[in-house]
mmCIF file of C-alpha atoms and ligand atoms in Angstrom:
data_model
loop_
_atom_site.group_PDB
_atom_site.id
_atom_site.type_symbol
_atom_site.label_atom_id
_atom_site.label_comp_id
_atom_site.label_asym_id
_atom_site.label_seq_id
_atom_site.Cartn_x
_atom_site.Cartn_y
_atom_site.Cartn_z
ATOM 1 C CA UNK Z 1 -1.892 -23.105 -39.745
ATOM 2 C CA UNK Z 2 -2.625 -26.495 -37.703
ATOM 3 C CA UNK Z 3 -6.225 -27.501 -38.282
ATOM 4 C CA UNK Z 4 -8.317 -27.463 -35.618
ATOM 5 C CA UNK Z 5 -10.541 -30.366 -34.457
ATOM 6 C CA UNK Z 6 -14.006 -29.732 -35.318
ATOM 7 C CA UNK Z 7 -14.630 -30.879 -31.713
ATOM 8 C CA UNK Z 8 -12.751 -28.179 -30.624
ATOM 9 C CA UNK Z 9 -15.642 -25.660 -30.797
ATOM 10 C CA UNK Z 10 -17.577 -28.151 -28.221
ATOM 11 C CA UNK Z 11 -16.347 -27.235 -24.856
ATOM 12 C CA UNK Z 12 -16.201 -29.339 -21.962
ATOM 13 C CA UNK Z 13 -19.011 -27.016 -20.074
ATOM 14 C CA UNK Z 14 -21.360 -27.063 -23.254
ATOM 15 C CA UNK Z 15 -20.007 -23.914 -25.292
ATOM 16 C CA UNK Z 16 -20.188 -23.262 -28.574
ATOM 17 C CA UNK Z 17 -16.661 -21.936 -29.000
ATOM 18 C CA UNK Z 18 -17.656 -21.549 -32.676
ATOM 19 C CA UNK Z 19 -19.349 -18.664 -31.630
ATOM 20 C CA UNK Z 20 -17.169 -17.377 -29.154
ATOM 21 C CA UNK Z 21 -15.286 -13.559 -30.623
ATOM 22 C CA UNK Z 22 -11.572 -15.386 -29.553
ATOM 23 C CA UNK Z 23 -12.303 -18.462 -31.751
ATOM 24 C CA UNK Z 24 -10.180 -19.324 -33.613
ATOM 25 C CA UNK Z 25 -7.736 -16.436 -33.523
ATOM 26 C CA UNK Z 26 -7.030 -16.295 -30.185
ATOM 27 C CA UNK Z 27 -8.460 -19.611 -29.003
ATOM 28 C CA UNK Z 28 -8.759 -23.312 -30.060
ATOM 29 C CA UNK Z 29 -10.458 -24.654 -27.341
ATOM 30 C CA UNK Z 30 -10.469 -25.922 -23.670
ATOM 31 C CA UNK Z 31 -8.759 -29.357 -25.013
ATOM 32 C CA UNK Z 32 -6.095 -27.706 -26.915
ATOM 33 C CA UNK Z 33 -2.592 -25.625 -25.853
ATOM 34 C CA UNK Z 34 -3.850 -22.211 -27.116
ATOM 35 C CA UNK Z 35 -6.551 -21.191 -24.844
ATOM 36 C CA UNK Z 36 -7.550 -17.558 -24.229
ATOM 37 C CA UNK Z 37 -7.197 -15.805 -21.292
ATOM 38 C CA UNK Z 38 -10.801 -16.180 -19.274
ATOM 39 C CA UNK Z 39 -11.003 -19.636 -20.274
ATOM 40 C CA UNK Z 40 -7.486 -21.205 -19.432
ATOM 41 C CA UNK Z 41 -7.911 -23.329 -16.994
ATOM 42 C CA UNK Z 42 -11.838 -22.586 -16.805
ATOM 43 C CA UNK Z 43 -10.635 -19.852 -14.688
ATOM 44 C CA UNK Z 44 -11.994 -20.203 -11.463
ATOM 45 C CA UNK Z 45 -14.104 -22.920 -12.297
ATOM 46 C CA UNK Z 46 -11.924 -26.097 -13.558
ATOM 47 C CA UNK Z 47 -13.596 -27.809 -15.772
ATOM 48 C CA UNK Z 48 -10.956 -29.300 -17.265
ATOM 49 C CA UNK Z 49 -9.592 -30.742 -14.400
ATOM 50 C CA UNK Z 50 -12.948 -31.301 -13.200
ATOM 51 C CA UNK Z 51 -13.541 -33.162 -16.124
ATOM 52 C CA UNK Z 52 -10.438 -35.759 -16.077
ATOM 53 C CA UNK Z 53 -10.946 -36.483 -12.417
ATOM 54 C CA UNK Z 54 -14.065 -37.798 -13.194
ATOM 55 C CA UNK Z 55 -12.728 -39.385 -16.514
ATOM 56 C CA UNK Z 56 -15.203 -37.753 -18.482
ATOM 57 C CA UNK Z 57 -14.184 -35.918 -21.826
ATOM 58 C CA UNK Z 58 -17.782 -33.265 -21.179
ATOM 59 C CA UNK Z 59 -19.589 -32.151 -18.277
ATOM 60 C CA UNK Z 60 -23.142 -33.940 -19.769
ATOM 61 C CA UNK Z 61 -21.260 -37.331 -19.124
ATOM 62 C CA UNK Z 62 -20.938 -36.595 -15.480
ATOM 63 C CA UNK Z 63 -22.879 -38.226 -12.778
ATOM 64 C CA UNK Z 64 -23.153 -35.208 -11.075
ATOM 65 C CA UNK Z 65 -24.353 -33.282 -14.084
ATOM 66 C CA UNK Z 66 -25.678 -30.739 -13.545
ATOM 67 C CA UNK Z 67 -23.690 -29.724 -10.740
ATOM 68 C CA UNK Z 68 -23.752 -26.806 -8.667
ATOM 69 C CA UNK Z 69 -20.024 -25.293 -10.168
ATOM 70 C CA UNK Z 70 -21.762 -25.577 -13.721
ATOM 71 C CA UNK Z 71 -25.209 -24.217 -12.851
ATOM 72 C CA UNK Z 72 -23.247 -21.195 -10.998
ATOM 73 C CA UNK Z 73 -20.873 -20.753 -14.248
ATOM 74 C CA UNK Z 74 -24.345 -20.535 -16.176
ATOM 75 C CA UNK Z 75 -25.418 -17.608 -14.850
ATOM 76 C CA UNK Z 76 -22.321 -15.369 -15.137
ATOM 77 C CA UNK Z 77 -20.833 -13.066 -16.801
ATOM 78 C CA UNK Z 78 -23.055 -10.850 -18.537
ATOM 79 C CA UNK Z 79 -22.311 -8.580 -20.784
ATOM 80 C CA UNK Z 80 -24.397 -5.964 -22.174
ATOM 81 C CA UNK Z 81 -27.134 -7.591 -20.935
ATOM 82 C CA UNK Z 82 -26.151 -11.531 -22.246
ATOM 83 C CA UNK Z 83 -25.204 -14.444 -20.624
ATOM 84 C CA UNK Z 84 -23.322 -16.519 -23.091
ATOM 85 C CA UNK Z 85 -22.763 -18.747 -20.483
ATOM 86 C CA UNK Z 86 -26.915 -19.608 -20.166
ATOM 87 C CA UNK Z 87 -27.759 -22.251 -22.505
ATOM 88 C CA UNK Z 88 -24.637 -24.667 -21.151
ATOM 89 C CA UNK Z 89 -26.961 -27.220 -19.524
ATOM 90 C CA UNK Z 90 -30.066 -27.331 -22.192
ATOM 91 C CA UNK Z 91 -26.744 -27.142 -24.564
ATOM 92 C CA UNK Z 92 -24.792 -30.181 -22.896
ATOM 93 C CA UNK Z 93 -28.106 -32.031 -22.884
ATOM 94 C CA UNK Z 94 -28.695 -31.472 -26.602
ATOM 95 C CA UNK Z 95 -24.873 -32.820 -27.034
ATOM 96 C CA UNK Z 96 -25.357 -35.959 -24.855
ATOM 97 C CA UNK Z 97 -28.523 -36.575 -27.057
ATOM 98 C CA UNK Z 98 -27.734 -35.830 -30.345
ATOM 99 C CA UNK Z 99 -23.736 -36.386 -30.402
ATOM 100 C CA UNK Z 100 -21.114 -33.600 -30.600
ATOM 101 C CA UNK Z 101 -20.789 -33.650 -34.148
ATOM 102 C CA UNK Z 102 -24.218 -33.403 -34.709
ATOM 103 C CA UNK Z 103 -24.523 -30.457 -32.125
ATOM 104 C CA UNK Z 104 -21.609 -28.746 -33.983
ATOM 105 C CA UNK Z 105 -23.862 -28.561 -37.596
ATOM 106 C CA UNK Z 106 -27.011 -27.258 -35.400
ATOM 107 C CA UNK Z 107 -25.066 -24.928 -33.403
ATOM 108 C CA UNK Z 108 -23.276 -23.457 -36.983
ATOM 109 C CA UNK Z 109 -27.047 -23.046 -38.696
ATOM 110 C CA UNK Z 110 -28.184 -21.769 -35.153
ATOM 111 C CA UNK Z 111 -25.455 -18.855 -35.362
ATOM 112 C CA UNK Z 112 -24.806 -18.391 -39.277
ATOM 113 C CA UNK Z 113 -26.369 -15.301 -40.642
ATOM 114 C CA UNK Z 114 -28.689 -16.086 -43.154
ATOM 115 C CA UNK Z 115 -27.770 -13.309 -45.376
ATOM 116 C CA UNK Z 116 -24.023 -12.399 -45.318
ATOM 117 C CA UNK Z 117 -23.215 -16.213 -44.061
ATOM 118 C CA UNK Z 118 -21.015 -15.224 -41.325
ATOM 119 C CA UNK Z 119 -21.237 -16.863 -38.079
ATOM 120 C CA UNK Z 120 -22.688 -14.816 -35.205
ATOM 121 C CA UNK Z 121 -21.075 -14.628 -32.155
ATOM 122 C CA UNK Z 122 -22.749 -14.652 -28.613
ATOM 123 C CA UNK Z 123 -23.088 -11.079 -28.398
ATOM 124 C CA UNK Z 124 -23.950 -10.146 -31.626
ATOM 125 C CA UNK Z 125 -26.965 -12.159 -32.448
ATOM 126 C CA UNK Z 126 -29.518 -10.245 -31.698
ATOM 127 C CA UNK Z 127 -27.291 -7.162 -33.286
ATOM 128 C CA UNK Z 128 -25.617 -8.329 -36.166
ATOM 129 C CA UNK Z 129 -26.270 -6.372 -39.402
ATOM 130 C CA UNK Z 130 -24.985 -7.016 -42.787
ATOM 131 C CA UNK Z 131 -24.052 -3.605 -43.756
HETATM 132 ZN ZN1 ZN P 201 -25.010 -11.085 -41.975
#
């Protein structure tokens, strides 16, 4: 299998795609060819093309950052009750401060469970049981 960029799990929006149920099965990212469903072409949102028109590689380089398409995308879907989409600003600040590789490592201890080692997705963290 072609390795995947560890940048890859960094969307453009602020994601952890680490965390994300279609990653990396199904999914390697907004910046790479196999993108699932819901997130090709940001759906309705664009990001990606968003994103090059302002020749920007992430949204938290933007001048207009936080704009209004990513604070709308941050407050839908939810599912059972979670947003994963919530934390993309706080998240994308955190990156712009701290550097995507750095982000990556805190967003891995952030979602690894401390007992069986396996990393948690979105909708699982406050669920997730070892047995
Ligand atoms: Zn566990």
């Amino acid at each position: 299998m072609k390795r995947i960029p560890d940048e890859a799990c960094a969307s453009i929006c602020g994601l952890f795609c680490g965390a994300c149920p279609s990653f990396p099965e199904e999914c390697h990212g907004c910046f790479s060819d196999l993108v699932r469903e819901g997130c090709r072409g940001c759906a309705d949102h664009g990001f990606l093309d968003c994103a090059a028109s302002h020749h920007i590689t992430r949204c938290y380089e933007c001048e207009e950052f936080p704009c209004v398409k990513l604070r709308e995308f941050s407050t839908k879907p939810v599912i059972n009750g979670i947003c994963n989409h919530a934390n993309v600003i706080p998240d994308s600040l955190r990156m712009k401060e701290i550097g995507v590789a750095q982000w990556i490592c805190e967003k891995i201890a952030e979602h690894k469970c401390p007992k069986c080692g396996r990393l948690r997705n979105w909708f699982e963290m406050g669920t997730h049981s070892c047995d």
